[in-house]
PDB file of C-alpha atoms in Angstrom:
ATOM      1  CA  UNK A   1     115.649 124.187  95.156  1.00 52.00           C
ATOM      2  CA  UNK A   2     117.336 120.691  96.871  1.00 73.00           C
ATOM      3  CA  UNK A   3     119.261 120.799 100.051  1.00 91.00           C
ATOM      4  CA  UNK A   4     122.252 118.864 101.085  1.00 96.00           C
ATOM      5  CA  UNK A   5     119.762 116.125 102.570  1.00 97.00           C
ATOM      6  CA  UNK A   6     118.482 115.831  99.255  1.00 96.00           C
ATOM      7  CA  UNK A   7     121.648 115.511  97.762  1.00 96.00           C
ATOM      8  CA  UNK A   8     122.970 111.905  98.831  1.00 97.00           C
ATOM      9  CA  UNK A   9     126.082 111.625  96.675  1.00 96.00           C
ATOM     10  CA  UNK A  10     127.324 114.862  97.806  1.00 96.00           C
ATOM     11  CA  UNK A  11     126.437 114.317 101.519  1.00 97.00           C
ATOM     12  CA  UNK A  12     128.283 111.139 101.260  1.00 97.00           C
ATOM     13  CA  UNK A  13     131.353 112.742  99.786  1.00 96.00           C
ATOM     14  CA  UNK A  14     131.319 115.753 102.111  1.00 95.00           C
ATOM     15  CA  UNK A  15     131.585 113.224 104.909  1.00 95.00           C
ATOM     16  CA  UNK A  16     134.566 111.503 103.149  1.00 93.00           C
ATOM     17  CA  UNK A  17     136.782 112.590 106.151  1.00 93.00           C
ATOM     18  CA  UNK A  18     135.106 109.892 108.069  1.00 95.00           C
ATOM     19  CA  UNK A  19     136.938 106.560 108.635  1.00 97.00           C
ATOM     20  CA  UNK A  20     133.848 104.326 108.550  1.00 98.00           C
ATOM     21  CA  UNK A  21     135.562 100.928 109.431  1.00 98.00           C
ATOM     22  CA  UNK A  22     137.529 102.279 112.161  1.00 98.00           C
ATOM     23  CA  UNK A  23     134.475 103.702 113.539  1.00 98.00           C
ATOM     24  CA  UNK A  24     132.720 100.451 113.459  1.00 98.00           C
ATOM     25  CA  UNK A  25     135.374  98.839 114.770  1.00 98.00           C
ATOM     26  CA  UNK A  26     135.387 101.173 118.103  1.00 98.00           C
ATOM     27  CA  UNK A  27     131.240 100.339 118.050  1.00 98.00           C
ATOM     28  CA  UNK A  28     131.634  96.924 118.331  1.00 98.00           C
ATOM     29  CA  UNK A  29     134.571  97.119 120.974  1.00 97.00           C
ATOM     30  CA  UNK A  30     132.411  99.150 123.253  1.00 97.00           C
ATOM     31  CA  UNK A  31     129.598  96.165 122.645  1.00 97.00           C
ATOM     32  CA  UNK A  32     132.091  94.044 123.709  1.00 96.00           C
ATOM     33  CA  UNK A  33     132.882  96.036 126.827  1.00 96.00           C
ATOM     34  CA  UNK A  34     129.218  96.993 127.798  1.00 96.00           C
ATOM     35  CA  UNK A  35     126.981  94.681 126.165  1.00 94.00           C
ATOM     36  CA  UNK A  36     125.326  91.274 127.317  1.00 87.00           C
ATOM     37  CA  UNK A  37     124.572  88.529 125.351  1.00 85.00           C
ATOM     38  CA  UNK A  38     127.770  87.999 123.164  1.00 89.00           C
ATOM     39  CA  UNK A  39     128.598  89.095 119.298  1.00 95.00           C
ATOM     40  CA  UNK A  40     126.585  91.675 117.782  1.00 98.00           C
ATOM     41  CA  UNK A  41     124.074  89.997 115.106  1.00 98.00           C
ATOM     42  CA  UNK A  42     121.774  92.945 114.293  1.00 98.00           C
ATOM     43  CA  UNK A  43     122.181  96.399 114.439  1.00 98.00           C
ATOM     44  CA  UNK A  44     119.770  99.257 113.277  1.00 98.00           C
ATOM     45  CA  UNK A  45     121.262 102.643 112.086  1.00 98.00           C
ATOM     46  CA  UNK A  46     118.887 105.520 112.817  1.00 98.00           C
ATOM     47  CA  UNK A  47     118.848 108.968 110.782  1.00 98.00           C
ATOM     48  CA  UNK A  48     121.188 106.920 108.501  1.00 98.00           C
ATOM     49  CA  UNK A  49     121.382 109.101 105.372  1.00 97.00           C
ATOM     50  CA  UNK A  50     123.862 107.105 103.239  1.00 98.00           C
ATOM     51  CA  UNK A  51     123.827 104.569 105.611  1.00 98.00           C
ATOM     52  CA  UNK A  52     127.584 104.136 105.646  1.00 98.00           C
ATOM     53  CA  UNK A  53     127.944 102.681 108.855  1.00 98.00           C
ATOM     54  CA  UNK A  54     125.008  99.918 108.422  1.00 98.00           C
ATOM     55  CA  UNK A  55     126.531  99.354 104.919  1.00 98.00           C
ATOM     56  CA  UNK A  56     129.871  98.425 106.862  1.00 98.00           C
ATOM     57  CA  UNK A  57     128.052  96.421 109.369  1.00 98.00           C
ATOM     58  CA  UNK A  58     126.660  94.439 106.627  1.00 98.00           C
ATOM     59  CA  UNK A  59     129.953  93.788 105.077  1.00 98.00           C
ATOM     60  CA  UNK A  60     130.807  92.326 108.202  1.00 98.00           C
ATOM     61  CA  UNK A  61     127.877  89.773 108.388  1.00 97.00           C
ATOM     62  CA  UNK A  62     125.862  91.828 110.715  1.00 98.00           C
ATOM     63  CA  UNK A  63     121.975  91.876 109.958  1.00 98.00           C
ATOM     64  CA  UNK A  64     121.760  95.905 109.178  1.00 98.00           C
ATOM     65  CA  UNK A  65     118.612  97.888 108.709  1.00 98.00           C
ATOM     66  CA  UNK A  66     119.177 101.480 107.955  1.00 98.00           C
ATOM     67  CA  UNK A  67     116.111 104.178 108.700  1.00 98.00           C
ATOM     68  CA  UNK A  68     115.940 107.880 107.504  1.00 98.00           C
ATOM     69  CA  UNK A  69     113.216 109.950 106.756  1.00 98.00           C
ATOM     70  CA  UNK A  70     114.238 111.259 103.466  1.00 98.00           C
ATOM     71  CA  UNK A  71     112.986 109.442 100.446  1.00 98.00           C
ATOM     72  CA  UNK A  72     116.343 110.558  98.386  1.00 98.00           C
ATOM     73  CA  UNK A  73     118.744 109.062 101.157  1.00 98.00           C
ATOM     74  CA  UNK A  74     116.814 105.670 101.332  1.00 98.00           C
ATOM     75  CA  UNK A  75     116.947 105.130  97.831  1.00 98.00           C
ATOM     76  CA  UNK A  76     120.584 106.070  97.895  1.00 98.00           C
ATOM     77  CA  UNK A  77     121.125 103.566 100.603  1.00 98.00           C
ATOM     78  CA  UNK A  78     119.485 100.576  98.944  1.00 98.00           C
ATOM     79  CA  UNK A  79     121.483 101.527  95.286  1.00 98.00           C
ATOM     80  CA  UNK A  80     124.606 101.848  97.391  1.00 98.00           C
ATOM     81  CA  UNK A  81     124.272  98.333  98.955  1.00 98.00           C
ATOM     82  CA  UNK A  82     123.141  96.686  96.166  1.00 98.00           C
ATOM     83  CA  UNK A  83     126.413  97.834  93.980  1.00 97.00           C
ATOM     84  CA  UNK A  84     128.437  96.752  97.097  1.00 97.00           C
ATOM     85  CA  UNK A  85     126.838  93.391  97.142  1.00 97.00           C
ATOM     86  CA  UNK A  86     125.851  93.791 100.510  1.00 97.00           C
ATOM     87  CA  UNK A  87     122.267  92.865 102.472  1.00 98.00           C
ATOM     88  CA  UNK A  88     120.801  95.954 103.767  1.00 98.00           C
ATOM     89  CA  UNK A  89     117.135  96.652 104.953  1.00 98.00           C
ATOM     90  CA  UNK A  90     116.135 100.235 104.496  1.00 98.00           C
ATOM     91  CA  UNK A  91     113.284 101.707 106.208  1.00 98.00           C
ATOM     92  CA  UNK A  92     111.755 105.249 105.578  1.00 98.00           C
ATOM     93  CA  UNK A  93     110.590 106.561 108.888  1.00 98.00           C
ATOM     94  CA  UNK A  94     110.740 109.183 111.575  1.00 98.00           C
ATOM     95  CA  UNK A  95     113.415 108.835 114.209  1.00 98.00           C
ATOM     96  CA  UNK A  96     110.878 109.977 116.974  1.00 98.00           C
ATOM     97  CA  UNK A  97     107.973 107.614 115.997  1.00 98.00           C
ATOM     98  CA  UNK A  98     109.143 104.613 114.247  1.00 98.00           C
ATOM     99  CA  UNK A  99     108.053 100.987 114.922  1.00 98.00           C
ATOM    100  CA  UNK A 100     109.705  98.107 113.320  1.00 98.00           C
ATOM    101  CA  UNK A 101     108.166  95.175 114.911  1.00 97.00           C
ATOM    102  CA  UNK A 102     111.206  93.788 115.868  1.00 97.00           C
ATOM    103  CA  UNK A 103     114.319  94.516 118.207  1.00 98.00           C
ATOM    104  CA  UNK A 104     118.125  94.785 117.660  1.00 98.00           C
ATOM    105  CA  UNK A 105     121.439  93.936 119.825  1.00 98.00           C
ATOM    106  CA  UNK A 106     122.660  97.590 118.794  1.00 98.00           C
ATOM    107  CA  UNK A 107     121.179 100.763 117.486  1.00 98.00           C
ATOM    108  CA  UNK A 108     123.240 103.587 116.419  1.00 98.00           C
ATOM    109  CA  UNK A 109     122.930 107.241 115.568  1.00 98.00           C
ATOM    110  CA  UNK A 110     125.834 108.726 113.984  1.00 98.00           C
ATOM    111  CA  UNK A 111     127.046 112.018 112.792  1.00 95.00           C
ATOM    112  CA  UNK A 112     125.510 114.440 115.281  1.00 96.00           C
ATOM    113  CA  UNK A 113     121.879 113.634 113.877  1.00 97.00           C
ATOM    114  CA  UNK A 114     120.392 114.114 117.035  1.00 98.00           C
ATOM    115  CA  UNK A 115     121.080 117.678 116.281  1.00 97.00           C
ATOM    116  CA  UNK A 116     117.371 117.271 114.071  1.00 97.00           C
ATOM    117  CA  UNK A 117     115.782 116.594 117.358  1.00 98.00           C
ATOM    118  CA  UNK A 118     114.639 120.229 118.238  1.00 98.00           C
ATOM    119  CA  UNK A 119     113.062 119.848 121.417  1.00 97.00           C
ATOM    120  CA  UNK A 120     113.213 117.858 124.546  1.00 97.00           C
ATOM    121  CA  UNK A 121     109.874 116.299 123.865  1.00 97.00           C
ATOM    122  CA  UNK A 122     111.191 115.101 120.677  1.00 98.00           C
ATOM    123  CA  UNK A 123     114.393 113.907 122.252  1.00 98.00           C
ATOM    124  CA  UNK A 124     112.863 111.942 124.825  1.00 98.00           C
ATOM    125  CA  UNK A 125     110.378 110.256 122.379  1.00 98.00           C
ATOM    126  CA  UNK A 126     113.486 109.141 120.077  1.00 98.00           C
ATOM    127  CA  UNK A 127     115.185 107.684 123.063  1.00 98.00           C
ATOM    128  CA  UNK A 128     112.022 105.598 123.960  1.00 98.00           C
ATOM    129  CA  UNK A 129     111.532 104.379 120.173  1.00 98.00           C
ATOM    130  CA  UNK A 130     115.316 103.343 120.670  1.00 98.00           C
ATOM    131  CA  UNK A 131     114.808 101.592 123.616  1.00 98.00           C
ATOM    132  CA  UNK A 132     111.919  99.824 122.453  1.00 98.00           C
ATOM    133  CA  UNK A 133     113.733  98.080 119.522  1.00 98.00           C
ATOM    134  CA  UNK A 134     116.782  96.758 121.810  1.00 98.00           C
ATOM    135  CA  UNK A 135     116.876  93.252 122.469  1.00 96.00           C
ATOM    136  CA  UNK A 136     117.830  92.045 125.780  1.00 94.00           C
ATOM    137  CA  UNK A 137     121.324  93.185 126.609  1.00 94.00           C
ATOM    138  CA  UNK A 138     121.477  95.914 123.417  1.00 96.00           C
ATOM    139  CA  UNK A 139     123.070  98.806 123.782  1.00 98.00           C
ATOM    140  CA  UNK A 140     122.282 102.506 122.027  1.00 98.00           C
ATOM    141  CA  UNK A 141     125.156 104.249 120.866  1.00 98.00           C
ATOM    142  CA  UNK A 142     124.913 107.792 119.908  1.00 98.00           C
ATOM    143  CA  UNK A 143     127.273 110.264 118.510  1.00 98.00           C
ATOM    144  CA  UNK A 144     126.720 114.027 119.305  1.00 98.00           C
ATOM    145  CA  UNK A 145     129.015 116.955 118.964  1.00 95.00           C
ATOM    146  CA  UNK A 146     131.038 118.021 121.596  1.00 95.00           C
ATOM    147  CA  UNK A 147     129.501 120.682 123.689  1.00 93.00           C
ATOM    148  CA  UNK A 148     133.041 122.891 123.065  1.00 91.00           C
ATOM    149  CA  UNK A 149     131.961 123.517 119.748  1.00 89.00           C
ATOM    150  CA  UNK A 150     128.957 125.665 120.551  1.00 86.00           C
ATOM    151  CA  UNK A 151     130.278 126.892 123.831  1.00 86.00           C
ATOM    152  CA  UNK A 152     133.564 127.919 123.735  1.00 83.00           C
ATOM    153  CA  UNK A 153     135.684 129.950 121.436  1.00 76.00           C
ATOM    154  CA  UNK A 154     137.994 127.200 120.591  1.00 78.00           C
ATOM    155  CA  UNK A 155     135.942 124.606 119.027  1.00 77.00           C
ATOM    156  CA  UNK A 156     137.386 121.183 118.529  1.00 77.00           C
ATOM    157  CA  UNK A 157     135.994 120.724 115.226  1.00 83.00           C
ATOM    158  CA  UNK A 158     136.090 122.889 111.951  1.00 84.00           C
ATOM    159  CA  UNK A 159     133.515 124.270 109.983  1.00 88.00           C
ATOM    160  CA  UNK A 160     135.545 124.078 106.943  1.00 93.00           C
ATOM    161  CA  UNK A 161     137.633 121.281 105.145  1.00 96.00           C
ATOM    162  CA  UNK A 162     138.273 119.771 102.023  1.00 96.00           C
ATOM    163  CA  UNK A 163     137.808 115.676 100.708  1.00 96.00           C
ATOM    164  CA  UNK A 164     139.427 114.018  97.633  1.00 95.00           C
ATOM    165  CA  UNK A 165     137.930 110.817  96.601  1.00 90.00           C
ATOM    166  CA  UNK A 166     138.255 108.979  93.381  1.00 88.00           C
ATOM    167  CA  UNK A 167     139.221 111.886  91.373  1.00 92.00           C
ATOM    168  CA  UNK A 168     136.629 113.997  93.105  1.00 96.00           C
ATOM    169  CA  UNK A 169     137.419 117.185  94.789  1.00 97.00           C
ATOM    170  CA  UNK A 170     135.143 118.541  97.295  1.00 97.00           C
ATOM    171  CA  UNK A 171     135.192 121.610  99.475  1.00 97.00           C
ATOM    172  CA  UNK A 172     132.787 122.087 102.504  1.00 97.00           C
ATOM    173  CA  UNK A 173     131.643 124.902 104.653  1.00 96.00           C
ATOM    174  CA  UNK A 174     129.395 123.806 107.248  1.00 95.00           C
ATOM    175  CA  UNK A 175     128.322 126.864 109.360  1.00 93.00           C
ATOM    176  CA  UNK A 176     129.422 130.465 108.957  1.00 93.00           C
ATOM    177  CA  UNK A 177     130.944 133.046 111.298  1.00 89.00           C
ATOM    178  CA  UNK A 178     127.641 135.067 111.368  1.00 92.00           C
ATOM    179  CA  UNK A 179     125.583 131.578 112.273  1.00 94.00           C
ATOM    180  CA  UNK A 180     124.655 132.311 115.839  1.00 93.00           C
ATOM    181  CA  UNK A 181     122.971 130.132 118.325  1.00 94.00           C
ATOM    182  CA  UNK A 182     119.644 131.037 119.866  1.00 95.00           C
ATOM    183  CA  UNK A 183     120.335 131.321 123.537  1.00 93.00           C
ATOM    184  CA  UNK A 184     116.702 130.624 124.345  1.00 95.00           C
ATOM    185  CA  UNK A 185     115.922 127.833 121.742  1.00 95.00           C
ATOM    186  CA  UNK A 186     119.392 126.439 121.356  1.00 96.00           C
ATOM    187  CA  UNK A 187     118.924 126.659 117.962  1.00 97.00           C
ATOM    188  CA  UNK A 188     120.990 127.668 115.156  1.00 96.00           C
ATOM    189  CA  UNK A 189     120.527 128.218 111.224  1.00 97.00           C
ATOM    190  CA  UNK A 190     123.778 126.788 110.028  1.00 96.00           C
ATOM    191  CA  UNK A 191     124.843 127.599 106.408  1.00 97.00           C
ATOM    192  CA  UNK A 192     126.016 125.126 104.225  1.00 97.00           C
ATOM    193  CA  UNK A 193     127.923 125.454 101.158  1.00 97.00           C
ATOM    194  CA  UNK A 194     129.366 122.210  99.479  1.00 97.00           C
ATOM    195  CA  UNK A 195     131.459 122.720  95.956  1.00 97.00           C
ATOM    196  CA  UNK A 196     132.087 119.389  94.030  1.00 97.00           C
ATOM    197  CA  UNK A 197     134.733 119.447  91.361  1.00 97.00           C
ATOM    198  CA  UNK A 198     134.782 116.833  89.144  1.00 95.00           C
ATOM    199  CA  UNK A 199     135.704 115.647  85.147  1.00 93.00           C
ATOM    200  CA  UNK A 200     136.210 119.312  84.725  1.00 93.00           C
ATOM    201  CA  UNK A 201     133.047 120.538  85.887  1.00 96.00           C
ATOM    202  CA  UNK A 202     131.939 122.467  89.233  1.00 97.00           C
ATOM    203  CA  UNK A 203     128.540 122.608  90.898  1.00 95.00           C
ATOM    204  CA  UNK A 204     127.711 124.146  94.518  1.00 96.00           C
ATOM    205  CA  UNK A 205     124.930 122.945  96.793  1.00 96.00           C
ATOM    206  CA  UNK A 206     123.925 125.380  99.305  1.00 96.00           C
ATOM    207  CA  UNK A 207     121.625 124.937 102.074  1.00 97.00           C
ATOM    208  CA  UNK A 208     120.579 126.342 105.659  1.00 97.00           C
ATOM    209  CA  UNK A 209     120.125 123.591 108.229  1.00 97.00           C
ATOM    210  CA  UNK A 210     118.492 124.241 111.341  1.00 97.00           C
ATOM    211  CA  UNK A 211     120.970 122.730 114.170  1.00 96.00           C
ATOM    212  CA  UNK A 212     119.652 121.893 117.742  1.00 97.00           C
ATOM    213  CA  UNK A 213     122.706 122.219 120.108  1.00 96.00           C
ATOM    214  CA  UNK A 214     122.194 119.344 123.219  1.00 97.00           C
ATOM    215  CA  UNK A 215     124.439 120.145 126.315  1.00 95.00           C
ATOM    216  CA  UNK A 216     125.312 117.056 128.217  1.00 95.00           C
ATOM    217  CA  UNK A 217     122.959 118.254 130.983  1.00 96.00           C
ATOM    218  CA  UNK A 218     119.958 118.365 128.602  1.00 97.00           C
ATOM    219  CA  UNK A 219     121.105 114.972 127.236  1.00 97.00           C
ATOM    220  CA  UNK A 220     121.135 113.637 130.531  1.00 97.00           C
ATOM    221  CA  UNK A 221     117.773 115.020 131.332  1.00 97.00           C
ATOM    222  CA  UNK A 222     116.102 113.665 128.171  1.00 98.00           C
ATOM    223  CA  UNK A 223     117.697 110.012 129.516  1.00 98.00           C
ATOM    224  CA  UNK A 224     116.192 110.672 132.839  1.00 97.00           C
ATOM    225  CA  UNK A 225     112.412 111.714 131.560  1.00 97.00           C
ATOM    226  CA  UNK A 226     112.335 108.608 129.166  1.00 97.00           C
ATOM    227  CA  UNK A 227     113.281 106.458 131.763  1.00 97.00           C
ATOM    228  CA  UNK A 228     113.798 103.832 129.120  1.00 97.00           C
ATOM    229  CA  UNK A 229     117.909 103.705 129.128  1.00 98.00           C
ATOM    230  CA  UNK A 230     120.669 104.704 131.578  1.00 97.00           C
ATOM    231  CA  UNK A 231     124.049 106.046 130.813  1.00 97.00           C
ATOM    232  CA  UNK A 232     126.554 102.979 130.893  1.00 97.00           C
ATOM    233  CA  UNK A 233     129.624 105.148 129.061  1.00 97.00           C
ATOM    234  CA  UNK A 234     130.969 108.589 127.994  1.00 97.00           C
ATOM    235  CA  UNK A 235     133.341 108.852 125.102  1.00 98.00           C
ATOM    236  CA  UNK A 236     135.031 111.870 123.761  1.00 97.00           C
ATOM    237  CA  UNK A 237     136.322 109.943 120.201  1.00 97.00           C
ATOM    238  CA  UNK A 238     135.963 106.769 118.982  1.00 97.00           C
ATOM    239  CA  UNK A 239     138.837 105.449 121.057  1.00 93.00           C
ATOM    240  CA  UNK A 240     138.881 105.753 124.719  1.00 88.00           C
ATOM    241  CA  UNK A 241     139.206 109.437 125.525  1.00 95.00           C
ATOM    242  CA  UNK A 242     136.579 110.604 128.112  1.00 96.00           C
ATOM    243  CA  UNK A 243     134.648 113.302 127.011  1.00 95.00           C
ATOM    244  CA  UNK A 244     135.783 115.602 129.536  1.00 95.00           C
ATOM    245  CA  UNK A 245     139.569 115.350 127.864  1.00 95.00           C
ATOM    246  CA  UNK A 246     140.965 118.202 126.347  1.00 92.00           C
ATOM    247  CA  UNK A 247     141.565 116.009 123.517  1.00 93.00           C
ATOM    248  CA  UNK A 248     137.952 115.030 123.099  1.00 95.00           C
ATOM    249  CA  UNK A 249     135.851 116.190 119.846  1.00 95.00           C
ATOM    250  CA  UNK A 250     132.969 114.219 120.247  1.00 96.00           C
ATOM    251  CA  UNK A 251     130.273 113.296 122.792  1.00 98.00           C
ATOM    252  CA  UNK A 252     129.458 109.587 122.354  1.00 98.00           C
ATOM    253  CA  UNK A 253     127.111 108.097 124.491  1.00 98.00           C
ATOM    254  CA  UNK A 254     126.403 104.193 125.213  1.00 98.00           C
ATOM    255  CA  UNK A 255     123.084 103.662 126.528  1.00 98.00           C
ATOM    256  CA  UNK A 256     121.602 100.537 128.176  1.00 97.00           C
ATOM    257  CA  UNK A 257     118.327  99.397 129.551  1.00 87.00           C
ATOM    258  CA  UNK A 258     118.094 100.253 133.434  1.00 76.00           C
ATOM    259  CA  UNK A 259     117.832  96.525 134.081  1.00 59.00           C
ATOM    260  CA  UNK A 260     121.020  95.550 131.916  1.00 42.00           C
ATOM    261  CA  UNK A 261     124.336  94.757 133.752  1.00 41.00           C
ATOM    262  CA  UNK A 262     126.408  96.765 131.176  1.00 40.00           C
ATOM    263  CA  UNK A 263     129.905  97.443 132.487  1.00 41.00           C
ATOM    264  CA  UNK A 264     130.740 101.139 133.527  1.00 39.00           C
ATOM    265  CA  UNK A 265     133.230 102.773 131.315  1.00 38.00           C
ATOM    266  CA  UNK A 266     134.941 105.814 131.722  1.00 35.00           C
ATOM    267  CA  UNK A 267     144.476 118.979 115.855  1.00 41.00           C
ATOM    268  CA  UNK A 268     140.543 119.784 115.058  1.00 45.00           C
ATOM    269  CA  UNK A 269     138.095 117.461 113.000  1.00 50.00           C
ATOM    270  CA  UNK A 270     135.736 118.480 110.743  1.00 58.00           C
ATOM    271  CA  UNK A 271     132.266 119.008 111.843  1.00 55.00           C
ATOM    272  CA  UNK A 272     129.274 117.913 110.076  1.00 55.00           C
ATOM    273  CA  UNK A 273     125.282 117.394 111.334  1.00 54.00           C
TER     274      UNK A 273
END
């Protein structure tokens, strides 16, 4: 039986609440603020899935590469880029062990995809690989869920939402009240149900997705253990909201090489991994 990550179109529809162009605007603004070396010319999106952000960068003339371990996602990203007439290099590889033989001005991981890194060793290896692919002055920007979502009775994101796109109605349940975070492993099996209604027909995709919760202190520990990057800035959304702000709904880290002279920066949304 296929799962949600084996259904790239369904996954992309489920993520249709995202304003990808606005998010790329924010990523580029942070690069202008924290990166040395001029405009972003090359970008690598890790755990890219349908590669919506990489495709948006490509539309803007940035040389974009998308990496994902799932063959269905890679094929879908290639086909979507071809339909849209944008140049996108797609690589099937693991986010903890890839070696592409080139460096990028910007590396990004979006949509809390680091929740698929189940151990501290895996997270550290991932950071090492991202750092090894950064050009001089390059940045690694990683978007994660806000710790409030797993450690508070008042999460900042919703586990249920709907999306309307091009005549398709999508209902998403990403996690159920009975899903519980293991206090020892910090892993939860999230039950996912996506219902797609189009052309008078309805289909349902169900999955159980293991999710590793990463607290701010655990992420900082991984950064220190790796030693290849430093935290240049933390943001709580795709604006300038601090991660500590009550309105913050994401934990977004801007990471740079230690030698880089990057500047220091200072209603519920749907949640998806």
